[in-house]
mmCIF file of C-alpha atoms and ligand atoms in Angstrom:
data_model
loop_
_atom_site.group_PDB
_atom_site.id
_atom_site.type_symbol
_atom_site.label_atom_id
_atom_site.label_comp_id
_atom_site.label_asym_id
_atom_site.label_seq_id
_atom_site.Cartn_x
_atom_site.Cartn_y
_atom_site.Cartn_z
ATOM 1 C CA UNK A 1 -8.969 47.497 45.413
ATOM 2 C CA UNK A 2 -8.469 49.787 48.913
ATOM 3 C CA UNK A 3 -10.302 52.837 48.585
ATOM 4 C CA UNK A 4 -13.117 52.134 50.609
ATOM 5 C CA UNK A 5 -16.102 54.408 51.705
ATOM 6 C CA UNK A 6 -16.374 54.360 55.638
ATOM 7 C CA UNK A 7 -19.280 56.789 55.627
ATOM 8 C CA UNK A 8 -22.194 55.608 56.733
ATOM 9 C CA UNK A 9 -20.246 52.610 58.308
ATOM 10 C CA UNK A 10 -20.437 50.299 61.463
ATOM 11 C CA UNK A 11 -19.212 53.336 63.230
ATOM 12 C CA UNK A 12 -22.707 54.277 65.010
ATOM 13 C CA UNK A 13 -23.101 57.114 68.179
ATOM 14 C CA UNK A 14 -20.468 59.459 67.309
ATOM 15 C CA UNK A 15 -22.841 62.606 67.368
ATOM 16 C CA UNK A 16 -25.425 60.872 70.100
ATOM 17 C CA UNK A 17 -23.743 61.621 73.267
ATOM 18 C CA UNK A 18 -20.816 59.974 73.304
ATOM 19 C CA UNK A 19 -17.737 62.547 73.150
ATOM 20 C CA UNK A 20 -15.424 60.295 74.879
ATOM 21 C CA UNK A 21 -14.363 58.281 72.519
ATOM 22 C CA UNK A 22 -15.120 55.234 74.935
ATOM 23 C CA UNK A 23 -18.713 56.029 74.988
ATOM 24 C CA UNK A 24 -18.722 55.634 70.967
ATOM 25 C CA UNK A 25 -20.795 52.168 70.210
ATOM 26 C CA UNK A 26 -20.069 49.888 66.966
ATOM 27 C CA UNK A 27 -22.636 47.389 65.543
ATOM 28 C CA UNK A 28 -21.420 44.754 62.860
ATOM 29 C CA UNK A 29 -22.586 43.089 60.323
ATOM 30 C CA UNK A 30 -21.909 39.407 60.194
ATOM 31 C CA UNK A 31 -23.920 37.812 56.903
ATOM 32 C CA UNK A 32 -23.949 34.472 55.849
ATOM 33 C CA UNK A 33 -24.940 32.220 53.156
ATOM 34 C CA UNK A 34 -25.579 28.864 55.909
ATOM 35 C CA UNK A 35 -28.910 27.641 57.804
ATOM 36 C CA UNK A 36 -27.866 28.515 62.135
ATOM 37 C CA UNK A 37 -27.635 25.496 63.695
ATOM 38 C CA UNK A 38 -24.682 24.872 60.913
ATOM 39 C CA UNK A 39 -21.285 24.612 62.105
ATOM 40 C CA UNK A 40 -20.628 28.631 60.741
ATOM 41 C CA UNK A 41 -23.674 29.082 62.353
ATOM 42 C CA UNK A 42 -23.402 27.922 65.683
ATOM 43 C CA UNK A 43 -19.826 29.871 65.659
ATOM 44 C CA UNK A 44 -21.793 33.118 64.283
ATOM 45 C CA UNK A 45 -23.706 32.863 67.448
ATOM 46 C CA UNK A 46 -20.715 32.912 70.222
ATOM 47 C CA UNK A 47 -18.757 35.465 68.081
ATOM 48 C CA UNK A 48 -22.038 37.752 68.445
ATOM 49 C CA UNK A 49 -22.274 36.464 72.135
ATOM 50 C CA UNK A 50 -18.981 37.034 73.190
ATOM 51 C CA UNK A 51 -18.580 40.878 71.492
ATOM 52 C CA UNK A 52 -21.666 41.667 72.961
ATOM 53 C CA UNK A 53 -20.183 40.375 76.442
ATOM 54 C CA UNK A 54 -17.124 41.318 76.682
ATOM 55 C CA UNK A 55 -17.703 44.862 75.641
ATOM 56 C CA UNK A 56 -20.049 45.873 77.608
ATOM 57 C CA UNK A 57 -22.303 46.841 74.878
ATOM 58 C CA UNK A 58 -20.256 48.323 73.035
ATOM 59 C CA UNK A 59 -20.216 46.167 70.211
ATOM 60 C CA UNK A 60 -23.269 45.093 68.710
ATOM 61 C CA UNK A 61 -23.420 42.236 66.914
ATOM 62 C CA UNK A 62 -26.549 41.611 64.128
ATOM 63 C CA UNK A 63 -26.510 38.407 62.056
ATOM 64 C CA UNK A 64 -27.804 37.720 58.928
ATOM 65 C CA UNK A 65 -27.932 33.472 58.132
ATOM 66 C CA UNK A 66 -29.223 32.088 54.779
ATOM 67 C CA UNK A 67 -28.357 34.603 52.914
ATOM 68 C CA UNK A 68 -31.248 36.674 53.487
ATOM 69 C CA UNK A 69 -28.851 40.154 53.116
ATOM 70 C CA UNK A 70 -26.351 38.869 51.185
ATOM 71 C CA UNK A 71 -24.886 35.062 49.148
ATOM 72 C CA UNK A 72 -22.473 34.245 47.700
ATOM 73 C CA UNK A 73 -22.139 37.071 44.275
ATOM 74 C CA UNK A 74 -22.342 39.937 46.727
ATOM 75 C CA UNK A 75 -21.669 39.135 49.890
ATOM 76 C CA UNK A 76 -17.854 40.214 49.617
ATOM 77 C CA UNK A 77 -18.187 42.586 47.640
ATOM 78 C CA UNK A 78 -20.448 44.116 50.573
ATOM 79 C CA UNK A 79 -17.436 43.710 52.969
ATOM 80 C CA UNK A 80 -15.490 45.824 50.612
ATOM 81 C CA UNK A 81 -17.796 48.531 51.209
ATOM 82 C CA UNK A 82 -18.097 47.689 54.935
ATOM 83 C CA UNK A 83 -21.680 47.181 54.149
ATOM 84 C CA UNK A 84 -21.302 44.476 56.876
ATOM 85 C CA UNK A 85 -17.996 44.377 58.251
ATOM 86 C CA UNK A 86 -17.394 39.725 58.960
ATOM 87 C CA UNK A 87 -17.967 36.995 56.573
ATOM 88 C CA UNK A 88 -16.833 33.824 56.780
ATOM 89 C CA UNK A 89 -16.679 32.086 53.616
ATOM 90 C CA UNK A 90 -15.688 28.813 52.205
ATOM 91 C CA UNK A 91 -11.788 29.124 51.306
ATOM 92 C CA UNK A 92 -13.276 28.620 47.774
ATOM 93 C CA UNK A 93 -15.116 31.826 47.025
ATOM 94 C CA UNK A 94 -11.830 33.951 47.366
ATOM 95 C CA UNK A 95 -11.043 32.897 44.301
ATOM 96 C CA UNK A 96 -11.038 35.589 42.374
ATOM 97 C CA UNK A 97 -9.187 37.995 44.386
ATOM 98 C CA UNK A 98 -7.165 35.671 46.360
ATOM 99 C CA UNK A 99 -6.005 32.797 44.502
ATOM 100 C CA UNK A 100 -4.072 31.044 46.349
ATOM 101 C CA UNK A 101 -6.633 30.197 49.011
ATOM 102 C CA UNK A 102 -7.703 27.403 46.732
ATOM 103 C CA UNK A 103 -4.998 25.263 49.249
ATOM 104 C CA UNK A 104 -8.158 24.062 50.224
ATOM 105 C CA UNK A 105 -9.913 23.017 47.994
ATOM 106 C CA UNK A 106 -7.105 20.433 46.846
ATOM 107 C CA UNK A 107 -9.001 17.384 46.619
ATOM 108 C CA UNK A 108 -7.722 14.809 49.468
ATOM 109 C CA UNK A 109 -5.262 17.266 51.269
ATOM 110 C CA UNK A 110 -6.830 15.397 54.419
ATOM 111 C CA UNK A 111 -7.497 11.727 55.523
ATOM 112 C CA UNK A 112 -9.664 11.765 57.597
ATOM 113 C CA UNK A 113 -11.181 15.045 60.232
ATOM 114 C CA UNK A 114 -8.826 14.290 62.574
ATOM 115 C CA UNK A 115 -5.896 15.875 60.181
ATOM 116 C CA UNK A 116 -7.652 19.543 59.902
ATOM 117 C CA UNK A 117 -6.192 20.917 63.102
ATOM 118 C CA UNK A 118 -2.370 20.025 62.174
ATOM 119 C CA UNK A 119 -2.821 21.106 57.831
ATOM 120 C CA UNK A 120 -5.190 24.152 58.616
ATOM 121 C CA UNK A 121 -2.942 25.320 62.179
ATOM 122 C CA UNK A 122 -1.272 29.352 61.342
ATOM 123 C CA UNK A 123 1.971 27.055 61.207
ATOM 124 C CA UNK A 124 1.006 24.867 58.537
ATOM 125 C CA UNK A 125 2.298 25.680 54.825
ATOM 126 C CA UNK A 126 -1.450 25.477 54.292
ATOM 127 C CA UNK A 127 -1.937 27.698 56.900
ATOM 128 C CA UNK A 128 0.207 30.017 56.679
ATOM 129 C CA UNK A 129 -0.703 31.073 52.478
ATOM 130 C CA UNK A 130 -4.305 31.800 54.200
ATOM 131 C CA UNK A 131 -3.291 33.474 57.594
ATOM 132 C CA UNK A 132 -0.555 35.335 55.445
ATOM 133 C CA UNK A 133 -2.787 36.614 52.883
ATOM 134 C CA UNK A 134 -1.098 39.306 50.798
ATOM 135 C CA UNK A 135 -3.797 39.445 48.842
ATOM 136 C CA UNK A 136 -6.511 39.558 51.226
ATOM 137 C CA UNK A 137 -4.865 42.787 52.688
ATOM 138 C CA UNK A 138 -4.341 43.896 49.641
ATOM 139 C CA UNK A 139 -8.070 44.299 49.288
ATOM 140 C CA UNK A 140 -8.837 45.209 52.700
ATOM 141 C CA UNK A 141 -9.555 41.869 54.458
ATOM 142 C CA UNK A 142 -8.248 40.552 57.784
ATOM 143 C CA UNK A 143 -8.073 37.124 58.634
ATOM 144 C CA UNK A 144 -9.165 36.645 62.828
ATOM 145 C CA UNK A 145 -9.615 32.814 62.302
ATOM 146 C CA UNK A 146 -10.710 29.508 60.159
ATOM 147 C CA UNK A 147 -13.901 27.937 60.813
ATOM 148 C CA UNK A 148 -14.375 24.444 59.909
ATOM 149 C CA UNK A 149 -17.479 22.383 58.459
ATOM 150 C CA UNK A 150 -16.141 19.563 58.325
ATOM 151 C CA UNK A 151 -14.907 16.863 55.069
ATOM 152 C CA UNK A 152 -17.365 16.820 51.441
ATOM 153 C CA UNK A 153 -18.999 13.618 50.298
ATOM 154 C CA UNK A 154 -20.563 13.388 46.883
ATOM 155 C CA UNK A 155 -24.636 13.148 45.826
ATOM 156 C CA UNK A 156 -25.989 12.185 43.099
ATOM 157 C CA UNK A 157 -29.133 10.411 41.433
ATOM 158 C CA UNK A 158 -26.463 7.186 40.609
ATOM 159 C CA UNK A 159 -24.233 5.288 42.893
ATOM 160 C CA UNK A 160 -20.578 6.577 43.052
ATOM 161 C CA UNK A 161 -18.384 3.723 43.952
ATOM 162 C CA UNK A 162 -15.565 4.694 41.184
ATOM 163 C CA UNK A 163 -14.446 7.307 39.391
ATOM 164 C CA UNK A 164 -15.597 6.217 36.094
ATOM 165 C CA UNK A 165 -19.868 6.355 37.435
ATOM 166 C CA UNK A 166 -18.931 10.121 37.847
ATOM 167 C CA UNK A 167 -18.311 10.114 33.980
ATOM 168 C CA UNK A 168 -20.729 12.262 32.210
ATOM 169 C CA UNK A 169 -22.776 13.958 34.989
ATOM 170 C CA UNK A 170 -22.786 17.744 35.782
ATOM 171 C CA UNK A 171 -22.064 18.385 39.565
ATOM 172 C CA UNK A 172 -22.266 22.190 41.026
ATOM 173 C CA UNK A 173 -19.116 23.515 42.551
ATOM 174 C CA UNK A 174 -17.848 26.197 44.531
ATOM 175 C CA UNK A 175 -16.282 29.224 42.051
ATOM 176 C CA UNK A 176 -13.250 27.649 42.509
ATOM 177 C CA UNK A 177 -10.707 26.359 39.352
ATOM 178 C CA UNK A 178 -9.122 23.579 42.178
ATOM 179 C CA UNK A 179 -12.726 21.791 42.570
ATOM 180 C CA UNK A 180 -13.648 22.425 38.794
ATOM 181 C CA UNK A 181 -10.492 20.651 37.361
ATOM 182 C CA UNK A 182 -11.118 18.141 40.201
ATOM 183 C CA UNK A 183 -14.168 16.791 38.221
ATOM 184 C CA UNK A 184 -12.704 16.788 35.052
ATOM 185 C CA UNK A 185 -10.567 14.406 36.061
ATOM 186 C CA UNK A 186 -13.219 11.943 37.474
ATOM 187 C CA UNK A 187 -14.859 12.583 33.961
ATOM 188 C CA UNK A 188 -17.521 14.421 34.974
ATOM 189 C CA UNK A 189 -18.395 18.201 34.240
ATOM 190 C CA UNK A 190 -18.981 20.938 36.868
ATOM 191 C CA UNK A 191 -20.955 24.331 36.822
ATOM 192 C CA UNK A 192 -20.766 26.936 39.665
ATOM 193 C CA UNK A 193 -23.386 27.808 41.356
ATOM 194 C CA UNK A 194 -24.306 29.812 44.397
ATOM 195 C CA UNK A 195 -24.923 27.894 47.462
ATOM 196 C CA UNK A 196 -28.621 28.770 48.102
ATOM 197 C CA UNK A 197 -29.098 28.152 44.451
ATOM 198 C CA UNK A 198 -28.094 24.457 45.459
ATOM 199 C CA UNK A 199 -31.469 22.971 45.796
ATOM 200 C CA UNK A 200 -33.304 24.490 43.944
ATOM 201 C CA UNK A 201 -30.893 22.740 41.030
ATOM 202 C CA UNK A 202 -30.714 19.620 42.163
ATOM 203 C CA UNK A 203 -34.726 19.418 42.074
ATOM 204 C CA UNK A 204 -34.649 20.073 39.123
ATOM 205 C CA UNK A 205 -32.200 18.960 37.572
ATOM 206 C CA UNK A 206 -29.712 21.660 36.283
ATOM 207 C CA UNK A 207 -26.813 19.947 37.621
ATOM 208 C CA UNK A 208 -27.141 15.899 38.681
ATOM 209 C CA UNK A 209 -25.055 15.986 41.883
ATOM 210 C CA UNK A 210 -22.844 17.913 44.378
ATOM 211 C CA UNK A 211 -20.330 18.294 46.926
ATOM 212 C CA UNK A 212 -20.680 19.759 50.469
ATOM 213 C CA UNK A 213 -19.761 18.006 54.384
ATOM 214 C CA UNK A 214 -23.233 16.265 55.424
ATOM 215 C CA UNK A 215 -24.597 18.925 57.517
ATOM 216 C CA UNK A 216 -24.564 21.491 54.338
ATOM 217 C CA UNK A 217 -26.710 18.707 52.454
ATOM 218 C CA UNK A 218 -28.956 18.232 55.642
ATOM 219 C CA UNK A 219 -29.837 21.466 56.191
ATOM 220 C CA UNK A 220 -30.656 23.201 52.465
ATOM 221 C CA UNK A 221 -32.353 18.907 52.426
ATOM 222 C CA UNK A 222 -30.422 18.473 48.930
ATOM 223 C CA UNK A 223 -30.480 14.800 50.958
ATOM 224 C CA UNK A 224 -34.792 15.017 49.927
ATOM 225 C CA UNK A 225 -33.703 15.466 45.807
ATOM 226 C CA UNK A 226 -30.227 13.219 45.910
ATOM 227 C CA UNK A 227 -31.046 9.247 46.111
ATOM 228 C CA UNK A 228 -27.005 8.568 46.303
ATOM 229 C CA UNK A 229 -24.274 9.579 48.723
ATOM 230 C CA UNK A 230 -20.821 8.083 48.734
ATOM 231 C CA UNK A 231 -18.859 9.176 51.539
ATOM 232 C CA UNK A 232 -16.062 9.600 50.144
ATOM 233 C CA UNK A 233 -13.644 12.801 52.236
ATOM 234 C CA UNK A 234 -12.743 13.885 49.317
ATOM 235 C CA UNK A 235 -12.014 17.575 50.429
ATOM 236 C CA UNK A 236 -12.253 19.944 52.610
ATOM 237 C CA UNK A 237 -14.670 22.774 53.195
ATOM 238 C CA UNK A 238 -12.552 25.357 55.124
ATOM 239 C CA UNK A 239 -14.892 28.450 55.945
ATOM 240 C CA UNK A 240 -12.572 32.275 56.577
ATOM 241 C CA UNK A 241 -13.672 34.294 59.209
ATOM 242 C CA UNK A 242 -12.362 38.144 57.835
ATOM 243 C CA UNK A 243 -13.269 41.392 59.053
ATOM 244 C CA UNK A 244 -13.454 44.820 57.460
ATOM 245 C CA UNK A 245 -9.950 46.046 58.208
ATOM 246 C CA UNK A 246 -10.585 49.908 57.981
ATOM 247 C CA UNK A 247 -13.332 48.657 60.248
ATOM 248 C CA UNK A 248 -11.354 46.872 62.105
ATOM 249 C CA UNK A 249 -8.813 49.111 62.558
ATOM 250 C CA UNK A 250 -11.318 51.882 63.674
ATOM 251 C CA UNK A 251 -12.242 50.555 66.541
ATOM 252 C CA UNK A 252 -10.236 52.046 69.874
ATOM 253 C CA UNK A 253 -6.977 48.844 70.967
ATOM 254 C CA UNK A 254 -9.442 47.446 73.473
ATOM 255 C CA UNK A 255 -12.290 46.703 71.047
ATOM 256 C CA UNK A 256 -9.691 45.190 68.756
ATOM 257 C CA UNK A 257 -8.897 43.563 71.177
ATOM 258 C CA UNK A 258 -12.210 42.032 71.997
ATOM 259 C CA UNK A 259 -13.086 41.351 68.743
ATOM 260 C CA UNK A 260 -9.958 39.535 67.327
ATOM 261 C CA UNK A 261 -10.123 37.328 71.124
ATOM 262 C CA UNK A 262 -14.222 36.510 70.542
ATOM 263 C CA UNK A 263 -13.216 35.063 67.091
ATOM 264 C CA UNK A 264 -10.261 32.963 68.506
ATOM 265 C CA UNK A 265 -13.228 32.008 70.985
ATOM 266 C CA UNK A 266 -15.689 30.866 68.478
ATOM 267 C CA UNK A 267 -13.026 29.430 66.602
ATOM 268 C CA UNK A 268 -12.746 27.246 69.471
ATOM 269 C CA UNK A 269 -16.211 26.288 69.661
ATOM 270 C CA UNK A 270 -16.125 25.704 66.293
ATOM 271 C CA UNK A 271 -13.933 23.086 66.255
ATOM 272 C CA UNK A 272 -15.665 22.078 69.243
ATOM 273 C CA UNK A 273 -18.766 21.699 67.249
ATOM 274 C CA UNK A 274 -17.947 20.197 63.727
ATOM 275 C CA UNK A 275 -17.787 17.560 63.793
ATOM 276 C CA UNK A 276 -20.561 16.517 66.148
ATOM 277 C CA UNK A 277 -22.941 18.393 63.719
ATOM 278 C CA UNK A 278 -21.431 16.404 60.803
ATOM 279 C CA UNK A 279 -22.451 13.301 62.182
ATOM 280 C CA UNK A 280 -25.648 14.034 63.508
ATOM 281 C CA UNK A 281 -26.513 15.651 59.735
ATOM 282 C CA UNK A 282 -25.580 12.086 58.584
ATOM 283 C CA UNK A 283 -28.240 10.535 60.970
ATOM 284 C CA UNK A 284 -30.414 12.696 60.204
ATOM 285 C CA UNK A 285 -30.275 11.803 56.225
ATOM 286 C CA UNK A 286 -29.958 8.179 57.088
ATOM 287 C CA UNK A 287 -32.733 8.133 59.140
ATOM 288 C CA UNK A 288 -34.917 9.828 56.479
ATOM 289 C CA UNK A 289 -34.851 7.411 54.274
ATOM 290 C CA UNK A 290 -34.485 9.653 51.055
ATOM 291 C CA UNK A 291 -30.029 8.720 50.394
ATOM 292 C CA UNK A 292 -28.591 5.157 50.208
ATOM 293 C CA UNK A 293 -24.865 6.591 52.011
ATOM 294 C CA UNK A 294 -22.303 4.258 50.458
ATOM 295 C CA UNK A 295 -18.686 3.695 52.111
ATOM 296 C CA UNK A 296 -16.438 3.437 50.386
ATOM 297 C CA UNK A 297 -13.380 0.720 50.523
ATOM 298 C CA UNK A 298 -9.779 1.762 51.149
ATOM 299 C CA UNK A 299 -8.956 0.509 47.768
ATOM 300 C CA UNK A 300 -12.211 2.141 46.218
ATOM 301 C CA UNK A 301 -11.598 5.847 47.477
ATOM 302 C CA UNK A 302 -7.726 5.261 46.796
ATOM 303 C CA UNK A 303 -9.289 5.643 43.058
ATOM 304 C CA UNK A 304 -10.842 8.502 43.565
ATOM 305 C CA UNK A 305 -7.733 10.068 44.679
ATOM 306 C CA UNK A 306 -4.689 9.007 42.091
ATOM 307 C CA UNK A 307 -7.163 10.282 39.695
ATOM 308 C CA UNK A 308 -6.449 13.865 41.048
ATOM 309 C CA UNK A 309 -3.250 13.594 43.526
ATOM 310 C CA UNK A 310 -0.634 14.304 42.153
ATOM 311 C CA UNK A 311 -1.819 15.748 39.116
ATOM 312 C CA UNK A 312 -4.636 18.264 40.238
ATOM 313 C CA UNK A 313 -2.118 19.714 42.770
ATOM 314 C CA UNK A 314 0.658 19.833 40.106
ATOM 315 C CA UNK A 315 -1.829 21.743 37.690
ATOM 316 C CA UNK A 316 -1.898 24.645 40.216
ATOM 317 C CA UNK A 317 2.035 24.726 41.402
ATOM 318 C CA UNK A 318 1.361 28.609 39.523
ATOM 319 C CA UNK A 319 -1.775 29.600 41.228
ATOM 320 C CA UNK A 320 -0.679 28.106 44.832
ATOM 321 C CA UNK A 321 3.136 28.365 45.137
ATOM 322 C CA UNK A 322 5.560 25.451 44.220
ATOM 323 C CA UNK A 323 6.675 25.360 47.649
ATOM 324 C CA UNK A 324 3.854 24.999 48.971
ATOM 325 C CA UNK A 325 2.653 22.278 46.958
ATOM 326 C CA UNK A 326 5.995 20.785 47.297
ATOM 327 C CA UNK A 327 6.006 20.412 51.416
ATOM 328 C CA UNK A 328 2.067 19.156 50.771
ATOM 329 C CA UNK A 329 2.673 16.679 48.140
ATOM 330 C CA UNK A 330 5.981 15.102 51.052
ATOM 331 C CA UNK A 331 3.489 15.169 53.512
ATOM 332 C CA UNK A 332 1.620 12.595 52.015
ATOM 333 C CA UNK A 333 4.484 10.530 52.172
HETATM 334 C C1 LMR B 1 -20.739 25.902 49.608
HETATM 335 O O1 LMR B 1 -20.700 26.388 48.573
HETATM 336 O O2 LMR B 1 -21.034 24.558 49.315
HETATM 337 C C2 LMR B 1 -20.449 26.104 51.083
HETATM 338 O O3 LMR B 1 -19.223 27.069 50.837
HETATM 339 C C3 LMR B 1 -21.954 26.900 51.745
HETATM 340 C C4 LMR B 1 -20.831 27.235 52.812
HETATM 341 O O4 LMR B 1 -20.944 28.449 53.008
HETATM 342 O O5 LMR B 1 -20.260 26.507 53.823
#
């Protein structure tokens, strides 16, 4: 890891009259897997807008949504080889190169969306595990921010009021061992699939269900092929906004500052829109009339939680760090 060729990378125009360093222009390719209308898609657009404005056109940003350029299976490799410069994958997508990022996959790490800002702040136990990740740094990946989607809901074609009702069902997961253990603790099985494959897998019955925030369910039309959603709020989808570090370091200092400030603005914007976009997506699903959304009583939600907390958390103490797990468990009580 770390040996990255910069040939043909994001820097262009060096030979096109750009003698002075400040005449040089750069382009950033930003690839992601969701639609432009989602919390990540909207924040990506904001990032582009602010970068282009503040750099006075010295940096252009091209956004490639919907896995159209790279998808879950190849985007991190594309980042490391500088074929793209910026990504915002869900934390679970980093499991192979930085397993500690699975901290954000821990079931019931959040009780409600109001907990999100504190739990993922750069100073929190979970935030530090991501911002200060040595594994990411060793892979030439610089963290510029954390974006939210929101809390995950369960979907399938079966009413899911109790953990027992998941027994025998198969669920699509992101490639995260923590998520596998979560579903197995509920008696279900788990199949990792790329995001772009989820709708077809549900439609064709390759898997019975999946978990995602409303925004992802609605924008992928999953609700049209899933008759039941349980409003479980049982987990989180957070995105790690990352840039190829060698590309970042190759930028003049003033442009490095522009990129980081733009990332900060896009992060703030993302936090503003994430909850609203998810509420709107839930309303769209309700209005479509294809899916019954089940609200759990506090006791019913607790029954799902009791199956996985603290057992799944403790199962990953070695991967995530025993001190981190202790700190998170202490915050629960
Ligand atoms: C998923 O794979 O379900 C999500 O990570 C997709 C996304 O980027 O929100």
